[in-house]
Structure formats: structure tokens, C-alpha cells
Coordinates of C-alpha atoms and ligand atoms in Angstrom, one line a residue:
M484 CA 104.9 80.5 86.8
S485 CA 104.7 83.9 88.5
I486 CA 102.7 84.4 91.7
I487 CA 100.8 87.7 91.5
G488 CA 100.2 90.1 94.3
I489 CA 96.7 91.6 94.5
D490 CA 95.5 94.6 96.5
L491 CA 91.7 94.1 96.4
G492 CA 90.7 97.5 97.6
T493 CA 87.3 98.9 98.6
T494 CA 87.7 101.7 96.0
N495 CA 90.6 100.5 93.8
S496 CA 92.3 97.2 93.1
L497 CA 95.8 96.6 91.7
A498 CA 97.9 93.7 90.6
C499 CA 101.6 93.4 90.9
V500 CA 104.3 90.9 89.9
W501 CA 107.9 90.4 91.2
R502 CA 110.1 90.5 88.1
E503 CA 113.8 91.2 87.5
G504 CA 114.4 92.2 91.1
R505 CA 111.5 94.6 91.5
A506 CA 107.8 94.9 92.2
E507 CA 106.1 95.8 88.9
L508 CA 102.6 97.0 88.8
I509 CA 100.4 95.5 86.1
P510 CA 98.5 98.0 83.9
N511 CA 94.9 97.2 82.9
E512 CA 93.6 97.6 79.4
L513 CA 93.4 101.4 79.9
G514 CA 97.0 101.4 80.8
E515 CA 96.3 102.3 84.4
Y516 CA 97.4 100.5 87.6
K517 CA 94.3 101.3 89.6
T518 CA 91.2 99.5 88.5
P519 CA 88.2 100.9 90.3
S520 CA 86.4 98.2 92.3
A521 CA 83.2 98.8 90.5
V522 CA 81.0 96.3 88.6
S523 CA 78.1 97.0 86.2
L524 CA 75.8 94.6 84.5
L525 CA 75.1 95.5 80.9
E526 CA 71.9 95.1 79.0
D527 CA 73.4 92.1 77.1
G528 CA 74.1 90.3 80.3
T529 CA 77.9 90.8 80.3
V530 CA 79.7 92.5 83.2
L531 CA 81.8 95.6 83.0
V532 CA 84.5 96.1 85.6
G533 CA 86.7 99.1 86.5
A534 CA 86.7 102.7 85.2
A535 CA 83.9 102.1 82.7
A536 CA 81.7 100.6 85.4
K537 CA 82.5 103.5 87.7
E538 CA 81.3 105.9 85.1
R539 CA 78.0 103.9 85.0
L540 CA 77.5 104.6 88.7
I541 CA 75.9 107.8 87.5
S542 CA 74.2 106.8 84.3
H543 CA 73.0 103.3 85.5
P544 CA 73.0 103.3 89.3
E545 CA 70.4 100.5 89.4
S546 CA 72.7 98.1 87.6
T547 CA 76.1 99.2 89.0
A548 CA 77.8 98.5 92.4
A549 CA 80.9 99.8 94.1
S550 CA 82.4 99.7 97.7
F551 CA 81.0 96.2 98.1
K552 CA 84.2 95.2 100.0
V553 CA 82.6 96.6 103.2
W554 CA 80.0 93.8 102.9
M555 CA 82.5 91.0 102.4
G556 CA 81.7 88.1 104.7
S557 CA 78.1 89.0 105.0
A558 CA 75.2 87.6 103.0
K559 CA 74.0 91.1 101.9
P560 CA 72.8 90.8 98.4
T561 CA 73.3 93.6 95.8
T562 CA 70.8 93.9 93.0
L563 CA 72.1 94.7 89.6
G564 CA 69.3 95.0 87.1
E565 CA 67.3 91.8 87.4
R566 CA 69.9 89.8 89.2
S567 CA 71.2 89.7 92.7
F568 CA 74.9 89.1 93.8
L569 CA 76.7 88.4 97.0
P570 CA 79.7 90.5 98.0
E571 CA 82.1 87.7 97.1
E572 CA 80.6 87.4 93.7
L573 CA 81.0 91.1 92.9
S574 CA 84.6 90.8 94.1
A575 CA 85.1 87.8 91.9
F576 CA 84.3 89.9 88.9
V577 CA 87.0 92.4 89.9
L578 CA 89.4 89.6 90.5
R579 CA 88.6 88.0 87.1
Q580 CA 89.2 91.2 85.4
L581 CA 92.6 91.5 87.1
L582 CA 93.4 87.9 86.1
Q583 CA 92.5 88.7 82.5
D584 CA 94.6 91.9 82.5
T585 CA 97.5 90.1 84.1
R586 CA 97.5 87.2 81.6
R587 CA 97.4 89.7 78.8
Y588 CA 100.2 91.8 80.2
L589 CA 102.5 89.0 81.1
N590 CA 101.5 86.9 78.2
E591 CA 101.8 83.7 80.2
P592 CA 99.5 81.4 82.1
V593 CA 98.9 82.8 85.6
E594 CA 96.7 81.5 88.4
E595 CA 98.5 81.8 91.7
A596 CA 98.0 84.9 93.9
V597 CA 98.8 86.4 97.2
I598 CA 95.9 88.7 98.2
S599 CA 95.9 91.5 100.8
V600 CA 93.1 92.0 103.2
P601 CA 92.6 94.7 105.9
A602 CA 94.3 93.6 109.1
Y603 CA 91.1 93.7 110.9
F604 CA 89.2 91.4 108.6
N605 CA 87.7 88.5 110.6
D606 CA 87.6 84.9 109.6
D607 CA 84.3 85.3 107.6
Q608 CA 85.7 88.2 105.7
R609 CA 89.0 86.4 104.9
C610 CA 87.2 83.4 103.8
A611 CA 84.8 85.4 101.6
T612 CA 87.9 86.9 100.0
K613 CA 89.4 83.5 99.3
L614 CA 86.1 82.3 97.9
A615 CA 85.9 85.3 95.6
A616 CA 89.4 84.5 94.3
Q617 CA 88.5 80.9 93.7
L618 CA 85.3 81.9 91.9
A619 CA 87.5 84.1 89.7
G620 CA 89.9 81.3 88.8
W621 CA 92.8 82.2 91.1
T622 CA 94.6 79.8 93.4
V623 CA 95.2 81.7 96.6
K624 CA 98.7 81.0 98.0
R625 CA 98.4 83.3 101.0
L626 CA 96.4 86.2 102.4
I627 CA 98.5 89.0 103.8
N628 CA 97.4 92.0 105.9
E629 CA 97.5 95.2 104.0
P630 CA 99.6 97.2 106.5
S631 CA 102.1 94.3 106.6
A632 CA 102.5 94.6 102.9
A633 CA 102.9 98.4 103.0
A634 CA 105.5 98.1 105.8
L635 CA 107.4 95.4 103.9
Y636 CA 107.6 97.5 100.8
H637 CA 108.5 100.7 102.7
R638 CA 111.3 98.9 104.4
Q639 CA 112.6 97.3 101.2
S640 CA 112.3 100.4 99.0
T641 CA 113.6 103.0 101.4
G642 CA 116.1 100.9 103.3
A643 CA 114.6 102.7 106.3
A644 CA 116.6 102.3 109.6
D645 CA 115.7 99.9 112.3
G646 CA 112.9 101.1 114.6
Q647 CA 109.3 101.2 115.5
R648 CA 106.9 102.5 112.8
M649 CA 103.2 103.2 112.8
I650 CA 101.6 102.6 109.5
V651 CA 98.2 104.4 109.0
D652 CA 96.4 103.2 106.0
F653 CA 93.4 105.4 105.3
G654 CA 91.6 104.3 102.1
G655 CA 88.1 104.6 100.7
G656 CA 86.3 102.3 103.1
T657 CA 88.8 101.0 105.6
L658 CA 91.3 102.3 108.2
D659 CA 94.1 100.1 109.3
V660 CA 96.7 101.2 111.9
S661 CA 99.6 98.9 112.6
I662 CA 102.8 99.2 114.5
V663 CA 105.8 97.4 113.1
E664 CA 109.2 96.8 114.4
C665 CA 112.0 96.7 111.8
F666 CA 115.1 95.0 112.9
E667 CA 117.8 94.0 110.4
N668 CA 116.0 91.7 107.9
I669 CA 113.0 91.1 110.1
I670 CA 109.8 93.1 110.0
E671 CA 107.7 92.2 113.0
I672 CA 104.2 93.5 113.3
T673 CA 103.6 94.2 116.9
A674 CA 100.1 95.5 117.0
I675 CA 97.2 96.1 114.6
A676 CA 93.9 97.8 115.0
G677 CA 91.4 99.0 112.5
D678 CA 87.9 99.8 111.5
N679 CA 86.7 98.3 108.3
R680 CA 83.8 100.7 107.9
L681 CA 85.8 103.9 108.0
G682 CA 87.4 105.8 105.1
G683 CA 87.2 108.5 102.5
D684 CA 83.6 107.4 101.6
D685 CA 82.5 108.5 105.1
I686 CA 84.1 111.9 104.5
D687 CA 82.3 112.1 101.2
R688 CA 79.0 111.2 102.9
A689 CA 79.5 113.9 105.5
I690 CA 80.0 116.5 102.8
V691 CA 77.0 115.3 100.9
E692 CA 74.8 115.4 104.0
H693 CA 76.0 118.9 104.8
F694 CA 75.3 120.0 101.2
C695 CA 71.8 118.7 101.4
Q696 CA 71.2 120.3 104.8
E697 CA 72.5 123.7 103.7
N698 CA 70.4 123.6 100.6
G699 CA 67.3 122.3 102.2
L700 CA 67.4 119.1 100.1
S701 CA 66.6 115.6 101.4
L702 CA 69.1 113.1 100.2
E703 CA 66.5 110.3 100.2
T704 CA 64.2 112.1 97.7
L705 CA 67.0 112.9 95.2
E706 CA 67.0 110.8 92.0
P707 CA 69.7 108.1 92.1
S708 CA 71.5 109.7 89.2
A709 CA 71.5 113.1 90.9
R710 CA 72.8 111.5 94.1
S711 CA 75.6 109.8 92.2
A712 CA 76.5 113.1 90.3
L713 CA 76.6 114.9 93.7
C714 CA 78.8 112.2 95.2
R715 CA 81.2 112.4 92.3
Q716 CA 81.5 116.2 92.6
V717 CA 81.9 116.0 96.3
E718 CA 84.8 113.6 95.9
T719 CA 86.5 115.8 93.2
A720 CA 86.1 118.8 95.4
K721 CA 87.5 117.0 98.4
I722 CA 90.6 115.9 96.5
A723 CA 91.0 119.4 95.0
L724 CA 91.1 120.8 98.5
S725 CA 94.5 119.2 99.1
A726 CA 96.0 121.7 96.6
A727 CA 93.4 124.6 96.6
G728 CA 92.0 126.5 99.5
A729 CA 88.3 126.0 98.5
A730 CA 86.2 124.2 95.9
A731 CA 82.6 124.6 94.9
I732 CA 80.0 121.8 94.6
T733 CA 76.9 122.4 92.6
L734 CA 73.8 120.4 91.8
Q735 CA 71.3 121.3 89.1
Q736 CA 67.8 120.2 89.8
G737 CA 65.4 121.4 87.1
E738 CA 65.6 125.2 87.1
T739 CA 67.3 125.5 90.4
Q740 CA 71.1 125.3 91.0
Y741 CA 72.1 124.3 94.5
S742 CA 75.6 125.0 95.7
L743 CA 78.1 124.8 98.5
L744 CA 81.6 126.3 98.8
L745 CA 83.8 123.7 100.5
T746 CA 86.7 125.3 102.3
R747 CA 89.4 123.6 104.3
A748 CA 87.9 124.9 107.5
L749 CA 84.5 123.5 106.7
L750 CA 86.1 120.2 105.6
R751 CA 88.0 120.0 108.8
Q752 CA 84.8 120.5 110.7
L753 CA 82.9 117.9 108.7
C754 CA 85.7 115.4 109.2
Q755 CA 85.6 115.7 113.0
P756 CA 83.4 112.7 113.7
V757 CA 85.5 110.6 111.3
F758 CA 88.8 111.8 112.8
Q759 CA 87.6 111.0 116.3
R760 CA 87.0 107.4 115.2
V761 CA 90.5 107.4 113.7
R762 CA 91.9 108.6 116.9
A763 CA 90.2 105.8 118.8
V764 CA 91.8 103.2 116.5
I765 CA 95.2 104.7 116.8
S766 CA 94.9 104.7 120.5
R767 CA 93.8 101.1 120.5
A768 CA 96.9 100.1 118.4
L769 CA 99.2 101.8 120.9
K770 CA 97.5 100.2 123.9
D771 CA 97.6 96.7 122.3
R772 CA 101.3 96.9 121.7
G773 CA 103.1 94.4 123.8
Q774 CA 106.3 96.4 124.6
I775 CA 106.5 100.0 125.6
G776 CA 108.7 102.2 123.5
R777 CA 108.6 105.2 121.3
I778 CA 107.4 105.3 117.8
D779 CA 110.2 106.4 115.6
D780 CA 108.1 107.2 112.6
V781 CA 104.5 107.4 111.4
I782 CA 103.9 106.6 107.7
L783 CA 100.7 107.4 105.9
V784 CA 99.4 105.2 103.1
G785 CA 96.1 104.9 101.2
G786 CA 94.3 107.5 99.1
S787 CA 92.7 109.4 101.9
A788 CA 96.0 109.8 103.7
Q789 CA 96.7 112.5 101.1
L790 CA 94.1 114.8 102.5
T791 CA 95.7 117.9 103.9
V792 CA 93.2 118.2 106.7
F793 CA 94.0 114.6 107.7
G794 CA 97.7 115.6 108.0
D795 CA 96.7 118.6 110.1
F796 CA 94.7 116.4 112.4
L797 CA 97.5 114.0 112.9
E798 CA 100.0 116.8 113.4
E799 CA 97.8 118.1 116.2
L800 CA 97.5 114.6 117.6
F801 CA 101.2 113.6 117.4
G802 CA 102.8 117.0 117.7
R803 CA 104.6 116.3 114.5
R804 CA 103.4 116.1 111.0
P805 CA 103.7 112.5 109.7
A806 CA 105.1 111.9 106.2
V807 CA 102.9 110.5 103.5
A808 CA 104.6 107.5 101.9
A809 CA 105.8 107.7 98.3
K810 CA 103.0 106.3 96.1
P811 CA 100.5 106.1 99.0
D812 CA 97.8 104.4 97.0
E813 CA 100.1 101.8 95.3
I814 CA 102.3 100.9 98.2
V815 CA 100.1 98.1 99.4
A816 CA 100.0 96.5 96.0
L817 CA 103.8 96.8 95.7
G818 CA 104.1 95.2 99.0
V819 CA 101.8 92.3 98.1
G820 CA 103.9 91.9 94.9
L821 CA 107.0 91.7 97.0
C822 CA 105.3 89.2 99.3
A823 CA 104.4 87.1 96.2
G824 CA 108.0 87.2 95.3
I825 CA 109.0 85.9 98.7
K826 CA 106.3 83.2 98.4
A827 CA 107.8 82.2 95.0
R828 CA 111.2 82.3 96.7
A829 CA 112.8 84.8 94.4
E830 CA 116.5 84.5 94.9
D831 CA 117.0 88.2 95.6
L832 CA 114.5 88.2 98.4
Q833 CA 115.6 85.2 100.3
D834 CA 116.9 87.1 103.4
L835 CA 113.6 89.0 104.0
V836 CA 111.5 87.5 106.7
M837 CA 108.2 88.8 108.0
T838 CA 106.2 87.9 111.0
D839 CA 102.6 88.9 111.7
V840 CA 100.2 89.1 114.6
C841 CA 96.7 87.7 115.2
P842 CA 94.2 90.4 114.5
F843 CA 91.5 89.2 116.9
S844 CA 91.1 87.0 120.0
L845 CA 90.1 83.4 119.8
G846 CA 88.6 81.2 122.4
V847 CA 85.8 78.9 123.5
A848 CA 82.4 79.5 125.2
T849 CA 82.4 78.5 128.8
Y850 CA 79.9 78.3 131.8
N851 CA 80.8 79.4 135.3
N852 CA 78.5 76.8 137.0
T853 CA 75.4 74.8 136.3
H854 CA 73.1 77.8 136.9
D855 CA 74.9 79.9 134.4
S856 CA 72.8 80.1 131.2
T857 CA 74.8 82.7 129.2
P858 CA 78.2 81.4 128.2
H859 CA 81.1 83.8 128.2
M860 CA 84.4 83.6 126.6
A861 CA 87.6 81.8 127.7
F862 CA 90.2 83.2 125.4
L863 CA 93.1 81.0 124.4
I864 CA 94.8 83.3 121.9
S865 CA 94.5 87.0 122.5
R866 CA 94.5 89.7 119.9
S867 CA 98.0 90.8 118.8
S868 CA 99.7 87.5 119.7
M869 CA 102.6 86.8 117.4
L870 CA 101.9 84.2 114.7
P871 CA 102.2 81.3 114.6
A872 CA 100.6 81.1 118.1
T873 CA 99.8 78.0 120.2
H874 CA 97.9 78.2 123.5
Q875 CA 96.2 75.6 125.7
G876 CA 93.5 75.6 128.2
R877 CA 92.0 73.0 130.5
F878 CA 88.2 72.7 131.0
V879 CA 86.4 70.5 133.6
T880 CA 83.0 68.8 133.7
L881 CA 80.1 70.7 135.3
H882 CA 77.8 67.8 136.0
D883 CA 78.1 64.4 137.7
N884 CA 78.6 61.6 135.1
Q885 CA 78.8 64.1 132.3
Q886 CA 79.5 62.1 129.1
A887 CA 81.1 64.6 126.9
L888 CA 82.7 68.1 126.8
R889 CA 81.6 70.3 124.0
F890 CA 83.6 73.3 122.8
E891 CA 82.1 76.1 120.8
I892 CA 84.9 78.1 119.1
Y893 CA 84.6 81.8 118.7
Q894 CA 86.5 84.8 117.4
G895 CA 86.0 88.3 118.6
E896 CA 86.5 90.6 121.6
G897 CA 83.1 90.4 123.3
Y898 CA 82.7 89.1 126.8
F899 CA 79.7 87.0 126.1
A900 CA 80.1 84.3 123.4
S901 CA 77.0 85.5 121.6
E902 CA 78.7 88.8 120.8
N903 CA 81.4 87.0 118.8
L904 CA 81.7 85.1 115.6
K905 CA 81.2 81.4 115.9
L906 CA 83.8 79.4 113.9
G907 CA 82.9 75.9 114.7
E908 CA 82.5 73.3 117.5
L909 CA 84.2 70.2 118.8
E910 CA 83.1 67.5 121.3
V911 CA 85.2 64.9 123.2
Q912 CA 84.0 62.0 125.3
V913 CA 84.9 61.8 129.0
P914 CA 84.7 58.9 131.4
P915 CA 81.9 59.0 134.0
G916 CA 82.8 60.7 137.4
P917 CA 81.7 63.4 139.8
A918 CA 81.4 67.0 138.5
G919 CA 84.9 68.6 138.1
S920 CA 86.7 65.3 138.1
Q921 CA 87.0 64.9 134.4
S922 CA 88.6 67.4 132.0
A923 CA 89.8 68.1 128.5
Q924 CA 92.8 70.0 127.3
V925 CA 92.1 72.3 124.4
T926 CA 94.9 73.5 122.1
F927 CA 94.5 76.3 119.6
T928 CA 97.1 76.9 117.0
Y929 CA 96.8 79.9 114.7
D930 CA 99.1 79.5 111.7
I931 CA 100.8 82.1 109.6
D932 CA 98.1 81.9 106.9
G933 CA 95.4 82.8 109.4
I934 CA 94.0 79.3 109.7
L935 CA 93.0 78.0 113.1
H936 CA 93.7 74.4 114.2
V937 CA 92.0 73.2 117.3
T938 CA 92.5 69.9 119.1
A939 CA 90.8 68.6 122.3
R940 CA 92.1 65.7 124.4
S941 CA 90.0 64.4 127.2
S942 CA 91.3 63.0 130.5
G943 CA 89.8 59.7 129.2
G944 CA 92.1 59.8 126.3
D945 CA 89.6 60.7 123.6
L946 CA 91.3 63.0 121.1
R947 CA 89.5 65.2 118.6
D948 CA 91.2 67.3 116.0
R949 CA 89.7 70.0 113.8
L950 CA 91.0 72.4 111.3
I951 CA 88.8 75.5 111.5
V952 CA 88.2 77.0 108.2
N953 CA 85.0 78.8 107.5
S954 CA 82.2 76.5 106.5
R955 CA 81.7 78.5 103.3
L956 CA 85.1 77.3 102.1
H957 CA 84.0 73.8 102.9
L958 CA 81.6 73.8 100.0
T959 CA 81.0 70.3 98.6
Q960 CA 82.1 69.8 95.1
E961 CA 78.6 70.0 94.0
E962 CA 78.0 73.4 95.8
M963 CA 81.3 74.8 94.5
K964 CA 80.3 73.8 91.0
R965 CA 76.9 75.5 91.4
A966 CA 78.5 78.7 92.8
L967 CA 80.9 78.7 89.9
E968 CA 78.2 78.1 87.3
R969 CA 76.2 81.0 88.8
I970 CA 78.8 83.5 87.9
E971 CA 80.6 81.8 85.0
Q972 CA 77.5 82.2 82.8
I973 CA 78.2 85.9 83.1
Q974 CA 81.0 87.0 80.8
L975 CA 83.3 89.9 81.2
A976 CA 82.7 92.5 78.5
A977 CA 84.9 91.4 75.5
Q978 CA 88.6 92.0 75.7
G979 CA 89.8 95.1 73.8
T980 CA 86.5 96.8 74.3
Q981 CA 87.3 98.3 77.8
Q982 CA 88.8 101.4 76.3
E983 CA 85.9 101.9 73.9
Q984 CA 83.4 101.3 76.7
F985 CA 85.2 103.7 79.0
L986 CA 85.3 106.5 76.5
M987 CA 81.6 105.9 75.6
E988 CA 80.5 105.9 79.2
W989 CA 82.6 109.0 79.8
A990 CA 81.0 110.8 76.8
L991 CA 77.5 109.7 77.9
R992 CA 78.0 111.1 81.3
L993 CA 79.3 114.4 80.0
Y994 CA 76.3 114.5 77.6
K995 CA 74.0 114.4 80.6
L996 CA 75.8 117.2 82.3
A997 CA 76.0 119.4 79.2
V998 CA 73.4 121.8 77.9
G999 CA 72.9 123.9 74.8
P1000 CA 75.6 123.9 72.1
Q1001 CA 77.9 121.9 74.3
R1002 CA 75.4 119.1 74.3
T1003 CA 75.0 119.3 70.6
A1004 CA 78.7 119.2 70.1
L1005 CA 79.0 116.2 72.3
A1006 CA 76.3 114.4 70.3
G1007 CA 78.3 115.0 67.2
L1008 CA 81.4 113.6 68.8
I1009 CA 79.6 110.5 70.0
E1010 CA 78.2 109.9 66.5
W1011 CA 81.6 110.4 65.0
F1012 CA 83.2 108.0 67.4
R1013 CA 80.6 105.3 66.9
A1014 CA 80.7 105.6 63.2
H1015 CA 84.5 105.3 63.0
M1016 CA 84.8 102.5 65.6
G1017 CA 82.6 100.3 63.4
H1018 CA 85.2 99.7 60.8
A1019 CA 88.6 100.7 62.3
G1020 CA 91.6 98.4 62.4
P1021 CA 93.8 98.1 65.5
S1022 CA 96.2 101.0 64.8
Q1023 CA 93.4 103.2 63.6
R1024 CA 91.5 102.5 66.8
R1025 CA 94.4 103.6 68.9
K1026 CA 94.4 107.0 67.1
L1027 CA 90.6 107.3 67.5
Y1028 CA 90.9 106.5 71.2
A1029 CA 93.6 109.2 71.6
K1030 CA 91.6 111.7 69.7
M1031 CA 88.4 110.9 71.6
E1032 CA 90.1 111.1 74.9
E1033 CA 91.6 114.5 74.1
E1034 CA 88.2 115.8 73.1
L1035 CA 86.5 114.5 76.2
R1036 CA 89.1 115.9 78.4
Q1037 CA 88.5 119.3 77.0
F1038 CA 84.7 118.9 77.4
E1039 CA 85.2 117.8 81.0
V1040 CA 87.3 121.0 81.7
D1041 CA 84.7 123.2 80.0
I1042 CA 81.7 121.5 81.7
Q1043 CA 83.3 121.6 85.2
A1044 CA 84.8 125.1 84.7
D1045 CA 81.7 127.2 85.4
P1046 CA 80.7 126.0 88.9
L1047 CA 84.4 126.1 90.0
E1048 CA 84.9 129.7 88.9
W1049 CA 81.6 130.6 90.4
G1050 CA 82.5 129.0 93.7
I1051 CA 85.8 130.5 94.3
W1052 CA 84.7 134.1 94.0
K1053 CA 84.8 135.6 97.4
D1054 CA 82.7 138.7 97.2
S1055 CA 79.0 138.6 96.3
D1056 CA 79.2 141.4 93.7
D1057 CA 81.0 139.1 91.3
L1058 CA 78.5 136.4 92.1
D1059 CA 75.6 138.6 90.9
D1060 CA 77.5 139.5 87.7
W1061 CA 78.0 135.9 87.0
D1062 CA 74.4 135.0 87.6
E1063 CA 73.3 137.6 85.1
A1064 CA 75.8 136.4 82.6
D1065 CA 74.5 132.9 83.0
D1066 CA 70.9 134.0 82.5
D1067 CA 71.9 135.8 79.3
E1068 CA 73.5 132.8 78.0
D1069 CA 70.5 130.6 78.7
T1070 CA 68.3 133.0 76.8
D1071 CA 70.7 132.8 73.9
W1072 CA 70.5 129.1 73.7
E1073 CA 66.7 129.1 73.8
D1074 CA 66.5 131.5 70.9
Ligands
LIG1712 P1 91.0 101.5 99.0 O1 92.3 101.0 99.6 O2 89.9 101.6 100.0 O3 90.6 100.8 97.8 P2 92.5 103.9 98.2 O4 93.6 103.8 99.1 O5 92.7 103.8 96.7 O6 91.3 103.0 98.6 O7 91.8 105.3 98.5 C1 90.6 105.7 97.9 C2 90.1 106.9 98.7 O8 91.1 107.9 98.7 C3 88.8 107.5 98.1 O9 87.9 107.8 99.1 C4 89.3 108.8 97.4 O10 88.3 109.8 97.5 C5 90.5 109.2 98.3 N1 91.6 109.9 97.6 C6 92.2 109.5 96.5 N2 93.2 110.5 96.2 C7 93.0 111.5 97.1 C8 93.7 112.7 97.3 N3 94.6 113.2 96.5 N4 93.3 113.5 98.4 C9 92.3 113.0 99.2 N5 91.7 111.9 99.1 C10 92.0 111.1 98.0
LIG1713 MG1 93.8 100.0 100.2

């Protein structure tokens, strides 16, 4: 049975399998590798995942969710229609869709997976990811850091020379910077830093805010659907800017049309706050690196890495323009597929080894003296230690005749324990004696799968052992059953209907945007599609899909064309002409 590699992204998710000596991406029902990480609850109680759900962000914002990966590990509920979901439940729907698509594509029973997570994900976030996979019906063989996966694939596919590489993964919602050392068959990750609330979404938000400010609009008072439409246009314009010099963004509100011409210079300016945060993460990765030495190469991965202005910024920062990896938004998935191949011990991968580092520090809370009421951290494993890591510390009693030593285990970088994430606690008995005379030795072992093992042995011989896994993974059977039942009741929209749903949602979105004859024509197309789908056989369906897609593509071009043309005109004379032309047309329609 194959093990599947999964890149569960903030924006897009992908599945990959190692077959016949190569990493092969698995297409979804629409034939695409990238499945948008979007979930929408339909009126009939089923759940739609992927491109069709992303379309519904605009038409049904109140029952659709996206970018929920940034909330993983928290208890933040998202309301879809009448129901409310935790971030891991929403992720479970995406993972279930990937499982279904994988089984259909490979035509074999599949359940084991290696899943990638941002390097900077803490224990809660990693556990929520595992839980999501379990809820979706996957068995998780391993979690792997996204940049490790990218580095692994880059190394394997390009046969890149030995050396130090910095991988900058700039996606929709997360930034990961890692430094890897490639030496012969070993890929060693020597430092990682990241920000799991920083990505292309933040750039989109900055543009949206600027748009509103320039047009005297308040984002809060915009209708949800207008807000979504604006966000969509902003993203399209941002992506277009990598090829074009400028792109226009427009928003129709009743009679008024609001607009903004986005130029590279403006985008660069709007990105400054985001880029400053990127700079801080890069500098932290460089500082954390154990050994001093030059970076031989910087490799850019992730969707946002394709932004020209991002390349410009890095060129300024590094004095040399870094290369964007081939397939920047698929490389993580390909790497996870490769890792799954290693996990399944594919013969052709046997000589590839990978080591990893701990993404955060681990330690126990400790008091300086009996008057000390605010415990601070005694770190046993520091951030960027190579895995597996084992470290010990000795702690003594503070009071006379103290009976036990209690250890609270934390993860994080804060000085005070309360600033960090508590993972668990452990207590050992000690024999009576004056303060400071009794002690316990605490051992932390952080293994390659990111699981912490803690033992404490007291001077009296008492030994306590504890495997720290997040409590949420320690659900009792009853709790797990309930958690499963909660989302199992909800079915994914029927197989084979994805394409139909997607085309329908696409048509409905265009319908909302269109006016006049265009709208009438779209109504006709929708009617035609619905009527024929009703009694079409499989091969006829395929033809209908193709025809519908072709039509919609043309409508999309026509509908988007006007604002774009309008926006690129430089001198205002042309602008006036166009406005007049537009007014005329409006009158025509009303007649
Ligand atoms: P994630 O890993 O977070 O799921 P991706 O790596 O797929 O995300 O990146 C998604 C982000 O990349 C989105 O913010 C999207 O707007 C942006 N993006 C995708 N393609 C391009 C492009 N050609 N130029 C600029 N940004 C892009
Ligand atoms: Mg990604």
C-alpha cells in the first residue's frame, strides 16, 4: 500500500505519491494538482471542498471558509451557515477530499500519509494537524517540516552541489525560512525560523485597505459579497503585476464605480511592512544557525515567492537576485511525496537521509528561591538543536522536607513560563531533607517525529516517565468517537459532481458580475447547462463540461476586460472618452 505525501497548505493543498522512481502529483476531480483549502457548507448539509468552495467565498461568504490553517491549534470556531467548526474539522474536510481523490486516482485502498507542516508550527498546531488527518480517515506516519520537504526535493531533482542553502517559502498565510546543508546524501537542516501569520494574504489585505482608503470606503461597512469580490480582484491584480507593469482594481457599488490603479511602485510600497517582517525572520534564521559560513544559494518556493517585487526586495537585501525554484507552488508536495517514498522504503531512495532540527525551545518552569512567585524557564532543549535531541538538567528542592518535585513542561521562547505553551507536567517523590539537599534529574528527548519524551529521576530513586503528546491527541475512545461522529454525519458532495458544481458556481459568480445582455446570455447558458446535465451520460457529460468551460472562460475574459483596459490607460483624455462610451452603453441597455 502506498504512503501518500500531503502538503496541507493555507491556500492550496496537494497530494503526491512516489511511483516508478518519481514523485507524482495526484490530480483532483477537476484534473488539477492544487485543491484550494476552502470549505463550503451547502444547503443540503453536504460539504464542498476546493475550487467550487472557493467560488462560493463570494456568493455564499456566510457558509464558506478559507485560510483556516492559520487558526490550527486554537479553539477558534468558524461558523458555516447554522453550524460551527473547529480549525481541525475544516482541515479534516480538505484532507478527506484529498483521500477520496487519491483513492479514485490510484484505484487502490490508501490510508497512510506523511503530512507537511510549517517548520514553526508548535506542538498544539502539529497535534491539531494530526487530529485533522485522523478525523479524515488518514493514518499519519510522520509530520515533516515544509522547508525540509522542499529542500529534499530540490536536492533530489536538480542534483544541486553540496553547500549551504537558504529556502524561503512564502505562501498564502505562512513564511518559512530554513537553512540547509547538503553534503553527499545527507540533507541537514541547520536552522529554521518562520512566521505562521505572514503571507500573500497580508499583501492582499494591504492592497484592499489602500483601495478603501483611496476611495473613501470603509471595509467594515462593505457587504460581505462586495468584500470577497474586491479581495478576489486584488489577488488577480497582484498576480498580474508579475508580468504587467500595472493592473486596475474596480468595485461597483450601486451607481458608483470605485477604482485603483495598482502599479509595481505602489505594490512595493504597500508591501513594505510585510517585507520588514520577512527581513526579521530571515535575520533570525541566520542568527540561529550553529556554524558560521556563507550561504551558497537562496531558493524561493511558495506562491508568493513569484512576486516580482518580492524578488526585488530580496535582491536589495542580499545584493543578488535569488532564483525562484522550478514549480514553486508544488515543490513542497513533491518533497513530501519523496519523503513518503523514503518512509515506505522505496528501493531507489534508500541512500537518501534527512535530519531535522527542533523548531522551538523546550524546558521546565523553575523558581529562583522561595520568595519567587513568577516561574521562569529553564531550557533543556534549545531551538534549532538537531533531532533527535537529548538533554538533561538537575533541579533541587527549595524547602526543608519538601516531599516532591513538580515539573511543568513548556515549549516556547519566552523568559517567563507563562509566556509559553504548557505541554504537561510530571512529579517525583523525594526523601525528606534540608532545602537543596534533594534533587531530581530531568531528561528531555525530542524524537525525529517531533514527540517529546520526558523522564524525571529523584535522588531518592523515584522514577517517572512521560511521553508528551498534546492532550487533544489523548482523546478517550469515547471522545474520539464523538469527534468523528460530529463530522462524519456531514458528507462530501457526491463524487463526480465536483466539476459540475465548480462550473455552476463559476457561472453564478459571473452572473452576479454581469449586467445587461451579458447577464441575459449567461442566464441562457446556465439554463442550457442545467437542462442537459439532467439526462447526460458520462461521455456526453465530458463534452458538456468542456463546452461550458470554454463559454465561461470567454465570459470571464469579457467581464474582466473593461476595468483592465480602463485602468491601464495613462492619460486622462482617454479615460473621459471611455467613461462616455460606458454611459452610452448603459443607456442602450436600459432602452
Ligand atoms: P500555501 O502554501 O500557503 O497554501 P501557496 O504556496 O500555494 O500557499 O501560495 C498561495 C499564495 O501565493 C496566494 O497568496 C497567492 O495570491 C499567491 N500567488 C500564487 N501565484 C502567484 C504569482 N504568480 N505571483 C504572486 N503571487 C502568487
Ligand atoms: Mg505551502
